[in-house]
Tab-separated table of C-alpha atoms and ligand atoms in Angstrom:
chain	number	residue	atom	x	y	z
T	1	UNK	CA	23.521	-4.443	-10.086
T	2	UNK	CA	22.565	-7.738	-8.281
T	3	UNK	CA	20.309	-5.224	-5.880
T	4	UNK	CA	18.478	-3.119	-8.582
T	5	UNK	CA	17.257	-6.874	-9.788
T	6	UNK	CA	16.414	-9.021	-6.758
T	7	UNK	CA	12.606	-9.048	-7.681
T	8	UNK	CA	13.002	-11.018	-10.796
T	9	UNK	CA	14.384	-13.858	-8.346
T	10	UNK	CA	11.382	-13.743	-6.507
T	11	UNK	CA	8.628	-13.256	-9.337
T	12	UNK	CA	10.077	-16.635	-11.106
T	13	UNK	CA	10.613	-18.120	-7.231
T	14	UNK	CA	6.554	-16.963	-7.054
T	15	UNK	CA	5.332	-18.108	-10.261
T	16	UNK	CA	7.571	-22.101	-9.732
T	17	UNK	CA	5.594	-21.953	-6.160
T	18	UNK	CA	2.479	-20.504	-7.592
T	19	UNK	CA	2.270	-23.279	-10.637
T	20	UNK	CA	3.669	-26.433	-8.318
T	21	UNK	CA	6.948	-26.840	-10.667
T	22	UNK	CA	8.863	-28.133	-7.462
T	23	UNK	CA	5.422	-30.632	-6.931
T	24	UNK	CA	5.818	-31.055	-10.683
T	25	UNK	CA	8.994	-32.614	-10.585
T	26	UNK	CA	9.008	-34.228	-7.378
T	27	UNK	CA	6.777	-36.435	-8.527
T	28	UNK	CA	8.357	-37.207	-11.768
T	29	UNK	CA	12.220	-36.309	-11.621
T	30	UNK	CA	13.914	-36.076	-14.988
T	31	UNK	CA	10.227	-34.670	-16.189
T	32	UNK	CA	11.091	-32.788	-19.534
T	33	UNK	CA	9.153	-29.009	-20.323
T	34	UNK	CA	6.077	-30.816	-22.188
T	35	UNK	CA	5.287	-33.220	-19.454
T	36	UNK	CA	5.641	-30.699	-16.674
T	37	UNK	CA	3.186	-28.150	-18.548
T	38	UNK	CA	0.650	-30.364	-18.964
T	39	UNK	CA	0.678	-31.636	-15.349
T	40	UNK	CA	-0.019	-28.262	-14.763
T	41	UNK	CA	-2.401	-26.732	-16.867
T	42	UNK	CA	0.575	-24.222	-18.877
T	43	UNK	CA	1.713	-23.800	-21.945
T	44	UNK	CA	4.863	-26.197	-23.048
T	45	UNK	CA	7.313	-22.788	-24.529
T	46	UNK	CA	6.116	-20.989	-20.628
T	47	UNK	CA	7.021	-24.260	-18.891
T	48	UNK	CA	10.475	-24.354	-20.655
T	49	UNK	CA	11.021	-20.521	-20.376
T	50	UNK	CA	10.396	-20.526	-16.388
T	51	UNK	CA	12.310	-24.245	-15.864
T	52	UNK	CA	15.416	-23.320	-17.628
T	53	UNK	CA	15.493	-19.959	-15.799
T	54	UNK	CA	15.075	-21.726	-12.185
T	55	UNK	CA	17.928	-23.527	-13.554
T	56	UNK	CA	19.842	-20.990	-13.820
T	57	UNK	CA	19.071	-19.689	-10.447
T	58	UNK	CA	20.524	-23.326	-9.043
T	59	UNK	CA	17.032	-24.390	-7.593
T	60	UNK	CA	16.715	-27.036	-10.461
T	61	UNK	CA	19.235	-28.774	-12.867
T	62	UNK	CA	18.539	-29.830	-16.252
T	63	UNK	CA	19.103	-33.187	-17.160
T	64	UNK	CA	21.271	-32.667	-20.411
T	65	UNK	CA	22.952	-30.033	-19.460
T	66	UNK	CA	21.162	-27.694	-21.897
T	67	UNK	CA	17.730	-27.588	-21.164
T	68	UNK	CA	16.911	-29.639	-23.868
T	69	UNK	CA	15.800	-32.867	-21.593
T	70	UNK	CA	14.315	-33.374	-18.329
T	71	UNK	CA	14.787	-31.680	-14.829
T	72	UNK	CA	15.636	-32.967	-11.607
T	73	UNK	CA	15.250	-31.151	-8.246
T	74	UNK	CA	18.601	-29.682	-6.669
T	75	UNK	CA	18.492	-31.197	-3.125
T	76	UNK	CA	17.960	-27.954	-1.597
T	77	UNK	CA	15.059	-27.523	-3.043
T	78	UNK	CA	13.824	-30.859	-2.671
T	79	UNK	CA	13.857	-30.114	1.221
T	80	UNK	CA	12.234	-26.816	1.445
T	81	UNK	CA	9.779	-25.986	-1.616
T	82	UNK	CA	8.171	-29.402	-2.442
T	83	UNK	CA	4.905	-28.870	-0.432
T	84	UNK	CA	3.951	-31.494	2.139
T	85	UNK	CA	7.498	-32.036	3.051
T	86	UNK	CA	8.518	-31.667	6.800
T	87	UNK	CA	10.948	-28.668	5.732
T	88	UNK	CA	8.769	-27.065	3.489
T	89	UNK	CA	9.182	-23.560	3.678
T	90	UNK	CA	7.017	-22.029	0.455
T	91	UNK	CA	4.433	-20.159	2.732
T	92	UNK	CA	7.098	-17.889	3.975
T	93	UNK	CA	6.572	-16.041	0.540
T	94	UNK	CA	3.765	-14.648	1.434
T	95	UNK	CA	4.731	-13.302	4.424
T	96	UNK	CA	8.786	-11.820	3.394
T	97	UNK	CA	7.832	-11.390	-0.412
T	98	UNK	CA	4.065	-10.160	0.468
T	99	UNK	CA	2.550	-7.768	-2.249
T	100	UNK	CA	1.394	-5.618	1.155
T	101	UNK	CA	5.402	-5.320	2.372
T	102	UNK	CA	6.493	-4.438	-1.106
T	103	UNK	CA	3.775	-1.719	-1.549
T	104	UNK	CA	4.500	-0.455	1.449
T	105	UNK	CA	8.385	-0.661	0.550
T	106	UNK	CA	7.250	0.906	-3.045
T	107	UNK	CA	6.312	4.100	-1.048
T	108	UNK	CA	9.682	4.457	0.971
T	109	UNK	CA	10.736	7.473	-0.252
T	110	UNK	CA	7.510	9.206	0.303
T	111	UNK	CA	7.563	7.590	4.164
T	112	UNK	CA	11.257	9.212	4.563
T	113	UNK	CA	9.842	12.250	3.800
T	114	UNK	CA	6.960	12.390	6.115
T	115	UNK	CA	8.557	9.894	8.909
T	116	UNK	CA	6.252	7.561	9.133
T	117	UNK	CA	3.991	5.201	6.709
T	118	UNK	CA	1.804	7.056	3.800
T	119	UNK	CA	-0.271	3.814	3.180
T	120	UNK	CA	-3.581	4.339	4.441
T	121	UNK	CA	-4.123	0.833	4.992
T	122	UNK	CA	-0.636	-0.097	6.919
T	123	UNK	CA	0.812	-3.108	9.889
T	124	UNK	CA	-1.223	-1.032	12.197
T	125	UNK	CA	-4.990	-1.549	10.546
T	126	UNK	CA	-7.199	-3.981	12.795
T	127	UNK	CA	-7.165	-6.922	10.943
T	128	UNK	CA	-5.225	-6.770	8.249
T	129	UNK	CA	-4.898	-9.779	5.955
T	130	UNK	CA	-1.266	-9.638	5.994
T	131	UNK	CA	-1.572	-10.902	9.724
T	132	UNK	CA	-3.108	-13.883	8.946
T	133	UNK	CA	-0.676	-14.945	6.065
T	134	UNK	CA	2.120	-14.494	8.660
T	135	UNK	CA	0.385	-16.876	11.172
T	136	UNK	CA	-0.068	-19.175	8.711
T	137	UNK	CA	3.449	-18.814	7.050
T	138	UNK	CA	6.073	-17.872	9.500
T	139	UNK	CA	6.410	-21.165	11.244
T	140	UNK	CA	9.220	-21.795	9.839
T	141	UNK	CA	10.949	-18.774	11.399
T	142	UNK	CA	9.111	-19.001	14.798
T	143	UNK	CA	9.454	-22.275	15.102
T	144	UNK	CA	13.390	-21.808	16.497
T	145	UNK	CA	13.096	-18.909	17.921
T	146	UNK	CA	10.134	-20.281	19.976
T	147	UNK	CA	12.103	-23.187	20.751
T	148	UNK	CA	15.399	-21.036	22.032
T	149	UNK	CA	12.698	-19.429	24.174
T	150	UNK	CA	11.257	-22.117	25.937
T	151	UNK	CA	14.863	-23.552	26.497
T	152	UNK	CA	16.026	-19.901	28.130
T	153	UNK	CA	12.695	-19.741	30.076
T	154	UNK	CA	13.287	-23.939	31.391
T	155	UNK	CA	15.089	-23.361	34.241
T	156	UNK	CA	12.625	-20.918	35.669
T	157	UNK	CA	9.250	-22.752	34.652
T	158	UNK	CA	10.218	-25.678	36.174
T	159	UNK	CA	10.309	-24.314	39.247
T	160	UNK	CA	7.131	-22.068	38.931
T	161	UNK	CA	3.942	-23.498	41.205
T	162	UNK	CA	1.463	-22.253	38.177
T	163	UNK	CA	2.791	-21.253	34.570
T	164	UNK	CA	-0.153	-19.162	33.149
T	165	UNK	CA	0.722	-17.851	30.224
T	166	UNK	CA	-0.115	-14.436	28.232
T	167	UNK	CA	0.962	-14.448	24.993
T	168	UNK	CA	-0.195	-10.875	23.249
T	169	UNK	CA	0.308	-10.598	19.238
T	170	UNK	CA	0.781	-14.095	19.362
T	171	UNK	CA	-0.023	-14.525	15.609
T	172	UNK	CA	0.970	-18.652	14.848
T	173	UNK	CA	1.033	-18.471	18.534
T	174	UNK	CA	3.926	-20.660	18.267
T	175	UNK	CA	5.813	-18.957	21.247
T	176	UNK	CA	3.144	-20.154	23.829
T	177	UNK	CA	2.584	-23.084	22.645
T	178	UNK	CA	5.883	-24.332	22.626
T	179	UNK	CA	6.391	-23.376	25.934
T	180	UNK	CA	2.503	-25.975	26.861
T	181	UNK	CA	4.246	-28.393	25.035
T	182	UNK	CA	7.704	-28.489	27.351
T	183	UNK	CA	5.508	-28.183	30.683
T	184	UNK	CA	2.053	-29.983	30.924
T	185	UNK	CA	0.819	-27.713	33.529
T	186	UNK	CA	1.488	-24.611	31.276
T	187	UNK	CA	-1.453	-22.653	30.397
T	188	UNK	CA	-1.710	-20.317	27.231
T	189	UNK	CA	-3.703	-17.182	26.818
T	190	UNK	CA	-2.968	-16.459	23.356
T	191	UNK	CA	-4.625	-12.850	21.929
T	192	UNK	CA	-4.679	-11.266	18.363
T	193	UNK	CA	-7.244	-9.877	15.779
T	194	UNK	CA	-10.450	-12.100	15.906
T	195	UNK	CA	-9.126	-12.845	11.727
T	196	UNK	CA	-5.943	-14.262	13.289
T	197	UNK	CA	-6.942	-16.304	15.832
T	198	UNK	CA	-8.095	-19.093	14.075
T	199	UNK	CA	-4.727	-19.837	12.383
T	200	UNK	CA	-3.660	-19.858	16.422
T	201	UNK	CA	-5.965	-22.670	16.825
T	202	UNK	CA	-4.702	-24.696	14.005
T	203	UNK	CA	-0.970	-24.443	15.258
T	204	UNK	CA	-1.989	-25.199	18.623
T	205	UNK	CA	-4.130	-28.585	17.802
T	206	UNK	CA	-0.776	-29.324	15.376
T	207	UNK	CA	1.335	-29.679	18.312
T	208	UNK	CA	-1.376	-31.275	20.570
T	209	UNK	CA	-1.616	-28.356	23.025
T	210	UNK	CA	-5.015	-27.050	22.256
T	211	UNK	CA	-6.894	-28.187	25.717
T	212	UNK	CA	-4.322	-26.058	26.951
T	213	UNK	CA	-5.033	-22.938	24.915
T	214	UNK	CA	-7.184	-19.709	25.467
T	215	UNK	CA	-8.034	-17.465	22.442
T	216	UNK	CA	-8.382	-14.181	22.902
T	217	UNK	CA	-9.638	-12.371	20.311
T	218	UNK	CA	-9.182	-8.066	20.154
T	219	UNK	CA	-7.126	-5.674	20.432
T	220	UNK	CA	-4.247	-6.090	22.763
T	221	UNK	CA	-4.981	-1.960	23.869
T	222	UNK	CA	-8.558	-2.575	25.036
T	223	UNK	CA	-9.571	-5.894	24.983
T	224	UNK	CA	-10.002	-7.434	28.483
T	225	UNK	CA	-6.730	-9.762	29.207
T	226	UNK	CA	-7.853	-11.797	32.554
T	227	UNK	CA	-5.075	-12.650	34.737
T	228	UNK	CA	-3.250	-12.658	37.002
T	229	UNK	CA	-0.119	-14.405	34.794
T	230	UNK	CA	3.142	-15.972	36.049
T	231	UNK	CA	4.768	-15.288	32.167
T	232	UNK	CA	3.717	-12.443	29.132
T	233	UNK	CA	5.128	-12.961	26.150
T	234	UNK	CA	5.060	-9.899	23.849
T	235	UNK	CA	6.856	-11.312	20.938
T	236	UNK	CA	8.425	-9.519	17.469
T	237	UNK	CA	5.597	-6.471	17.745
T	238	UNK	CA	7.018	-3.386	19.735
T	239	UNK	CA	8.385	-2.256	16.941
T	240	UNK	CA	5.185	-1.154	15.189
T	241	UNK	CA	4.722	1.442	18.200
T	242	UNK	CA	6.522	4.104	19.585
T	243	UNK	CA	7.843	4.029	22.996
T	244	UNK	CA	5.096	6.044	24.050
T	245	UNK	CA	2.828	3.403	23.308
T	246	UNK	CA	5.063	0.527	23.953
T	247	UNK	CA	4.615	2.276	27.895
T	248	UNK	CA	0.861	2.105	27.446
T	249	UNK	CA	0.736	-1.533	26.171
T	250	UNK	CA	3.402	-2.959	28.967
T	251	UNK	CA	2.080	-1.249	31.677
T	252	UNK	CA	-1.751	-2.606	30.749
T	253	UNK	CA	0.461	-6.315	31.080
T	254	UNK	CA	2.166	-5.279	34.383
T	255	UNK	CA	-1.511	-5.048	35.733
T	256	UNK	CA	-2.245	-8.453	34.567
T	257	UNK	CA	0.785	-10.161	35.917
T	258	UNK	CA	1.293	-11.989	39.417
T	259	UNK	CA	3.910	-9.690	41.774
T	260	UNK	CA	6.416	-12.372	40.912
T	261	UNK	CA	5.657	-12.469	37.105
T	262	UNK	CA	8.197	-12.295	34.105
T	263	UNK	CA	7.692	-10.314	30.830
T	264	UNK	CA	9.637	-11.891	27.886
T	265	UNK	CA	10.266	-9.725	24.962
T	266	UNK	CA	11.479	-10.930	21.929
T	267	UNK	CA	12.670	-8.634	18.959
T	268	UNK	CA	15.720	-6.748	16.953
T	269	UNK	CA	17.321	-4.710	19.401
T	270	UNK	CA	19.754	-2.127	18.253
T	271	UNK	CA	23.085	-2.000	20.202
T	272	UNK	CA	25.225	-2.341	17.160
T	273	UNK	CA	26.488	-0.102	14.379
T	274	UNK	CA	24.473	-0.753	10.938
T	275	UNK	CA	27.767	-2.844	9.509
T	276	UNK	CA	28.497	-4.619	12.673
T	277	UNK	CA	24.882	-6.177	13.148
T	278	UNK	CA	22.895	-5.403	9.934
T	279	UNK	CA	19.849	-7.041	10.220
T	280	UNK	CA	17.445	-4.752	12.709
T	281	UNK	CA	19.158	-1.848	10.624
T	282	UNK	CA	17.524	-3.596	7.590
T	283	UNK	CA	14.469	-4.073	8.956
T	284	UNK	CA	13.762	-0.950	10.330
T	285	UNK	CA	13.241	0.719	7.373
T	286	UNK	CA	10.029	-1.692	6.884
T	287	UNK	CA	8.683	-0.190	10.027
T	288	UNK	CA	9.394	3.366	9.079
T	289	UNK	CA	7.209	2.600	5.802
T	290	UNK	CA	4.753	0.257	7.135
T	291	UNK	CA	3.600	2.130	10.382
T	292	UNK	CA	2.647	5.460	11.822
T	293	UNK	CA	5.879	5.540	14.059
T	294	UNK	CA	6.870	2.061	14.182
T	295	UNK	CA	10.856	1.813	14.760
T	296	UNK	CA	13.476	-1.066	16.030
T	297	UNK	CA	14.126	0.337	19.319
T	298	UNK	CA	17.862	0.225	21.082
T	299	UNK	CA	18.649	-1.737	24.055
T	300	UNK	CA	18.493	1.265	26.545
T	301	UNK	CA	15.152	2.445	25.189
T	302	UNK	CA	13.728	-1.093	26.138
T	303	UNK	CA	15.236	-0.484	29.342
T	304	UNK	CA	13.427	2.813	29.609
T	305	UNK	CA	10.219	1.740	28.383
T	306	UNK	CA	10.334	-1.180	31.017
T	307	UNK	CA	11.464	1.265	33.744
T	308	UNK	CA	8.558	3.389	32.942
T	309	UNK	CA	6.227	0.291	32.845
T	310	UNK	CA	6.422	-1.479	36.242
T	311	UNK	CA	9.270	-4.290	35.263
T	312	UNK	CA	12.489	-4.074	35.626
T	313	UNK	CA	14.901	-5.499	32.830
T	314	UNK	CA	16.978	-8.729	34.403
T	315	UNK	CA	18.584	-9.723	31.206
T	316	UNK	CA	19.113	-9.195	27.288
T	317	UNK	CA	20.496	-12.578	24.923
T	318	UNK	CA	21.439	-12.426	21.791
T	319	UNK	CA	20.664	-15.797	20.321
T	320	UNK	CA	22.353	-16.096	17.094
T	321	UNK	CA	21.996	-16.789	14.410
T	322	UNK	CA	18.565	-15.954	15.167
T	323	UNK	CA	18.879	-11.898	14.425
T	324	UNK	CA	16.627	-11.190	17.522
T	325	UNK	CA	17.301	-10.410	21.415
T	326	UNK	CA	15.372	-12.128	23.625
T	327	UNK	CA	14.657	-9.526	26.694
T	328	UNK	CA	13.985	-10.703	30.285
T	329	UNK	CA	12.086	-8.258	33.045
T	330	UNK	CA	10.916	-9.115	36.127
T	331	UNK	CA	7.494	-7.561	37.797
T	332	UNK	CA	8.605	-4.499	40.038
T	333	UNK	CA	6.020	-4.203	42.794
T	334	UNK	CA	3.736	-1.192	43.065
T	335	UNK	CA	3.212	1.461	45.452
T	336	UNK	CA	-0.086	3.251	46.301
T	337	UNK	CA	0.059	6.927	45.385
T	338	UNK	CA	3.764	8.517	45.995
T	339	UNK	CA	5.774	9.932	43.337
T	340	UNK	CA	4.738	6.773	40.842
T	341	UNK	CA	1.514	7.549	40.830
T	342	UNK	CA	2.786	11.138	39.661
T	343	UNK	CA	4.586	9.254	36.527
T	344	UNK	CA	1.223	6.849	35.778
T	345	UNK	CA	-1.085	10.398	35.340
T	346	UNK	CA	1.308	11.732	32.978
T	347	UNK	CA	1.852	8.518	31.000
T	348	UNK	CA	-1.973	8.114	30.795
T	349	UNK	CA	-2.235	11.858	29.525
T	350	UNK	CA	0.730	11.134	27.228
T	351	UNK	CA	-0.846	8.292	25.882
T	352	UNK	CA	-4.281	9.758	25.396
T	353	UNK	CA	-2.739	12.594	23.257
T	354	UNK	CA	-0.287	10.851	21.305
T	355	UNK	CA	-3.341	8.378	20.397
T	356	UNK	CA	-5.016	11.503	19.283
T	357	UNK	CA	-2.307	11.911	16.478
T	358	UNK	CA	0.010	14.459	18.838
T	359	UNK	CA	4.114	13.634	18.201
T	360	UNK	CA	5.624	12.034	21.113
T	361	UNK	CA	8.824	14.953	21.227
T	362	UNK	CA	5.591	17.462	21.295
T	363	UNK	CA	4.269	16.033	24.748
T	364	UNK	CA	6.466	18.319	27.038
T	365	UNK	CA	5.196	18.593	30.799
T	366	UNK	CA	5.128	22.626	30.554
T	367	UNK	CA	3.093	22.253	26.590
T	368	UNK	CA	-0.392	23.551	27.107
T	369	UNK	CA	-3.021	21.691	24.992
T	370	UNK	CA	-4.592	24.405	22.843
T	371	UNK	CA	-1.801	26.588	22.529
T	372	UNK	CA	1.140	24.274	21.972
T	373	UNK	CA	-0.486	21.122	20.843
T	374	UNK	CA	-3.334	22.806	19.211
T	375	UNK	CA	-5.999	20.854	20.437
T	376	UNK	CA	-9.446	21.938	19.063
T	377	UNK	CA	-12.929	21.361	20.940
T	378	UNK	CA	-13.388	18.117	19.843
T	379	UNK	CA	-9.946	16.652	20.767
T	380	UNK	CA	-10.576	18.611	24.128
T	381	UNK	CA	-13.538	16.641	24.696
T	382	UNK	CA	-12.014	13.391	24.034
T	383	UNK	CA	-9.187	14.074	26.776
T	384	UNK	CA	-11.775	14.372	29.326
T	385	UNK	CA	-13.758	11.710	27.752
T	386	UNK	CA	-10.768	9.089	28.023
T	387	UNK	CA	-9.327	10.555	31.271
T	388	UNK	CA	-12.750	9.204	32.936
T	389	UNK	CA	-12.138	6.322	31.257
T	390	UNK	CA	-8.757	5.306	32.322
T	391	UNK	CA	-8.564	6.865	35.529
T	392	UNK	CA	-12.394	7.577	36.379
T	393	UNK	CA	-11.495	11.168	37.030
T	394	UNK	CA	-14.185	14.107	35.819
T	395	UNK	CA	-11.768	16.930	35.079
T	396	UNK	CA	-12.892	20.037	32.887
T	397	UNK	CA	-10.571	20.929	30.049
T	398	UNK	CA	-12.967	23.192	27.975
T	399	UNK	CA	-12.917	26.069	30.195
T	400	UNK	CA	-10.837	29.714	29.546
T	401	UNK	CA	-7.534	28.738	31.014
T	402	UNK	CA	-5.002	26.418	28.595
T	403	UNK	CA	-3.739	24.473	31.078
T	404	UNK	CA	-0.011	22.669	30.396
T	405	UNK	CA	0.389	18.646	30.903
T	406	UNK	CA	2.019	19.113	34.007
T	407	UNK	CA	-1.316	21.187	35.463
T	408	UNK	CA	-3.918	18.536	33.895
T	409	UNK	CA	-1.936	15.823	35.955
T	410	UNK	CA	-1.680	18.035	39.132
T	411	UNK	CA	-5.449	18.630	38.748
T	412	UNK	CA	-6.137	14.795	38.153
T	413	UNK	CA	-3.967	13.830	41.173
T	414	UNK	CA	-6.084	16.618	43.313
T	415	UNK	CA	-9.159	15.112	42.594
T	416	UNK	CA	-7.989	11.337	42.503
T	417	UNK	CA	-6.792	12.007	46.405
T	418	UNK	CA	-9.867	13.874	47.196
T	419	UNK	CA	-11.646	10.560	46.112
T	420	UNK	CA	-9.225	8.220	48.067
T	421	UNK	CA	-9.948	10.845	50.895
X	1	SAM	C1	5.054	-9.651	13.574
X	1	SAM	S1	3.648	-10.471	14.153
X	1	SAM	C2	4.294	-11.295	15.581
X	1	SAM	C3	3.639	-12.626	15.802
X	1	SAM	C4	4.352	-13.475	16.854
X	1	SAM	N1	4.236	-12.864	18.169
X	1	SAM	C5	5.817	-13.678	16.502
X	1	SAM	O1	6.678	-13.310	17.300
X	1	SAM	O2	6.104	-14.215	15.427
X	1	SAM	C6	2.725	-9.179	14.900
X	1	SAM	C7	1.359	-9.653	15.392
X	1	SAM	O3	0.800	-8.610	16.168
X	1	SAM	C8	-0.591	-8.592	15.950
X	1	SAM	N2	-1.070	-7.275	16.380
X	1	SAM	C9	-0.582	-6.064	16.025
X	1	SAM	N3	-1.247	-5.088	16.667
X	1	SAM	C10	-2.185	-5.699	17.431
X	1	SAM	C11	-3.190	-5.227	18.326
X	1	SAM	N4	-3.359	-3.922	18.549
X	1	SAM	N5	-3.958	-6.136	18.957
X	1	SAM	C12	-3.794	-7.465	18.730
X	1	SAM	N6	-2.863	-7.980	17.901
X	1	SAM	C13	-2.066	-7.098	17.264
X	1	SAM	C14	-0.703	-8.871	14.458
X	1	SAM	O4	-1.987	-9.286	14.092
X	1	SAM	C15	0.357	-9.938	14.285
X	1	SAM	O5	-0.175	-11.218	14.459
């Protein structure tokens, strides 16, 4: 029964934060219902009907025992929800009590059924305002796990001649700038939406770091990254994408990084049953409803997606009681043409189809694109379109034959080496 009720606990945890009852009677302990209302602005009866009931939940206690008297913070609460104090953690409810998480969660069901989100406005939408609350609200989260980062990364900084920094998805940023603020010849590139980048500044002229800082505002697919980097962060965002386009987005950061670069991943990894290691179990479902095939991936599937990336996976921590994994890969040199370059054409064609709304188990080498994928005229078009993008390779897909992956990258290839030629 305690499950099927949890929201009440956070809509009278939402309404104390909302109304400053924990301000309220900071500033006047013992305050009785009368005397916080009117500091407030509320009615007296409301006042006593929401103070006795965050009594009752343990955050308060009530002076006479009965409600009848004053109210005194419990210390708990005195640490953590009294805004202004060093541990105050009240912003967090906007980001794990957010009205966009719980509609998202409303339409769960409906998600299992389809497999992926049915909100039309979801974690995936360029800027959504979510974002920003979580860059302004998560710091009290980040802030350790930033801090376990830098001290697993210390050994290795210390040594490095430069320690440029990319930090994509940075959000608060606070995973970068933690690291500027252990080494002062650390330099941070720090990217998100151009609506979350701002907060980024803020954090970073908190801790002092800001000369230090780069903001790059766009989106980590397309936007231009500079470079070259001795350290990319990708923090707490993989699982939004498939592994598809996990490839796509690490191997755009392998071509950013020095030779001798390091990737750092942090995020729930799966490598335990559900009642062993619950957490990335619980989350997952968030990602399922919140994203267009968003999931926590398992340990060997970052290990794949790395393999298929250009870095090679060194080491995977477990820093409890943080719930997350922090994932070390090293830069794995390239070669010129050779059977990689056979793996990079069909990752890009991959890519390019599974952007166009095509299932990753769909995208079989021998699946032809009109026949088995169903691509119409249009999507055609946009193949070629982005094919000459990525690769700057004119290849015609509109004629009579339906050609399969395999013979769109063996016709790419051709024409790539009769260009190198
Ligand atoms: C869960 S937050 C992670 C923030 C931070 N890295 C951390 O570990 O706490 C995900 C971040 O990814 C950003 N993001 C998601 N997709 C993006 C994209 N395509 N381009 C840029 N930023 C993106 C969001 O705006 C958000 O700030």
């Amino acid at each position: 029964m305690a499950m099927m009720q949890g929201y009440k606990q956070t809509a009278l945890l939402r309404a104390a934060l909302e109304l400053g009852v924990f301000d309220r009677l900071a500033a006047a302990p013992g305050a009785g219902a009368e005397a916080v209302a009117g500091a407030m602005g509320a009615d007296p009866r409301g006042a006593r009907i929401l103070l006795n009931a965050l009594a009752a939940m343990g955050l308060i206690e009530s002076t006479d025992g009965n409600g009848d008297g004053g109210y005194r913070l419990q210390p708990g609460t005195n640490a953590h929800l009294v805004r202004g104090r060093d541990g105050f953690i009240g912003d967090l409810l906007a980001v794990l009590a957010s009205d966009q998480e719980r509609d998202a969660l409303d339409r769960l069901a409906d998600a299992v059924r389809r497999g992926g989100t049915v909100m039309d406005v979801n974690a995936e939408t360029p800027e959504y305002a979510y974002w920003v609350d979580f860059a302004a609200g998560a710091a009290p989260v980040a802030a350790p796990a930033a801090a376990t980062v830098a001290r697993l990364l210390e050994g290795w900084a210390r040594e490095r001649p430069t320690l440029n920094v990319l930090d994509v998805a940075a959000g608060h940023g606070l995973y970068g700038f933690t690291l500027a603020a252990a080494h002062e010849r650390c330099r941070v590139w720090s990217l998100d939406w151009p609506n979350v980048v701002p907060v980024a500044r803020e954090h970073a002229q908190r801790l002092g770091v800001a000369e230090r800082v780069e903001l790059i505002a766009g989106d980590m697919f397309d936007a231009p990254l500079g470079g070259p980097y001795d350290l990319v962060l990708v923090t707490n965002v993989l699982h939004h994408f498939s592994a598809c386009r996990c490839v796509e987005l690490l191997r755009r950061l392998a071509g950013v990084a020095r030779p001798d670069a390091r990737l750092v991943v942090v995020g729930f990894a799966l490598d335990a049953p559900p009642e062993a290691d619950p957490a990335p179990h619980l989350f997952a479902p968030l990602m399922l409803a919140w994203t267009r095939e968003g999931d926590v991936h398992t340990r060997s599937d970052y290990e794949r997606m790395l393999d298929a990336s250009g870095w090679r996976l060194t080491s995977a921590t477990r820093t409890p009681p943080l719930p997350f994994t922090v994932l070390n890969a090293d830069r794995v040199p390239q070669r010129e043409g050779g059977p990689e370059m056979a793996t990079d054409t069909m990752d890009t064609l991959r890519s390019i189809l599974f952007a166009l709304g095509i299932p990753e188990e769909d995208l079989r080498d021998g699946a032809t694109l009109r026949g088995d994928l169903e691509l119409d005229s249009t999507e055609t078009v946009e193949v070629t379109l982005e094919l000459k993008r990525r690769l700057d390779v004119a290849i015609k897909l509109e004629s009579d034959a339906d050609l399969t992956l395999a013979e769109v990258c063996a016709e790419v290839e051709r024409r790539l080496a009769g260009s190198a030629a």
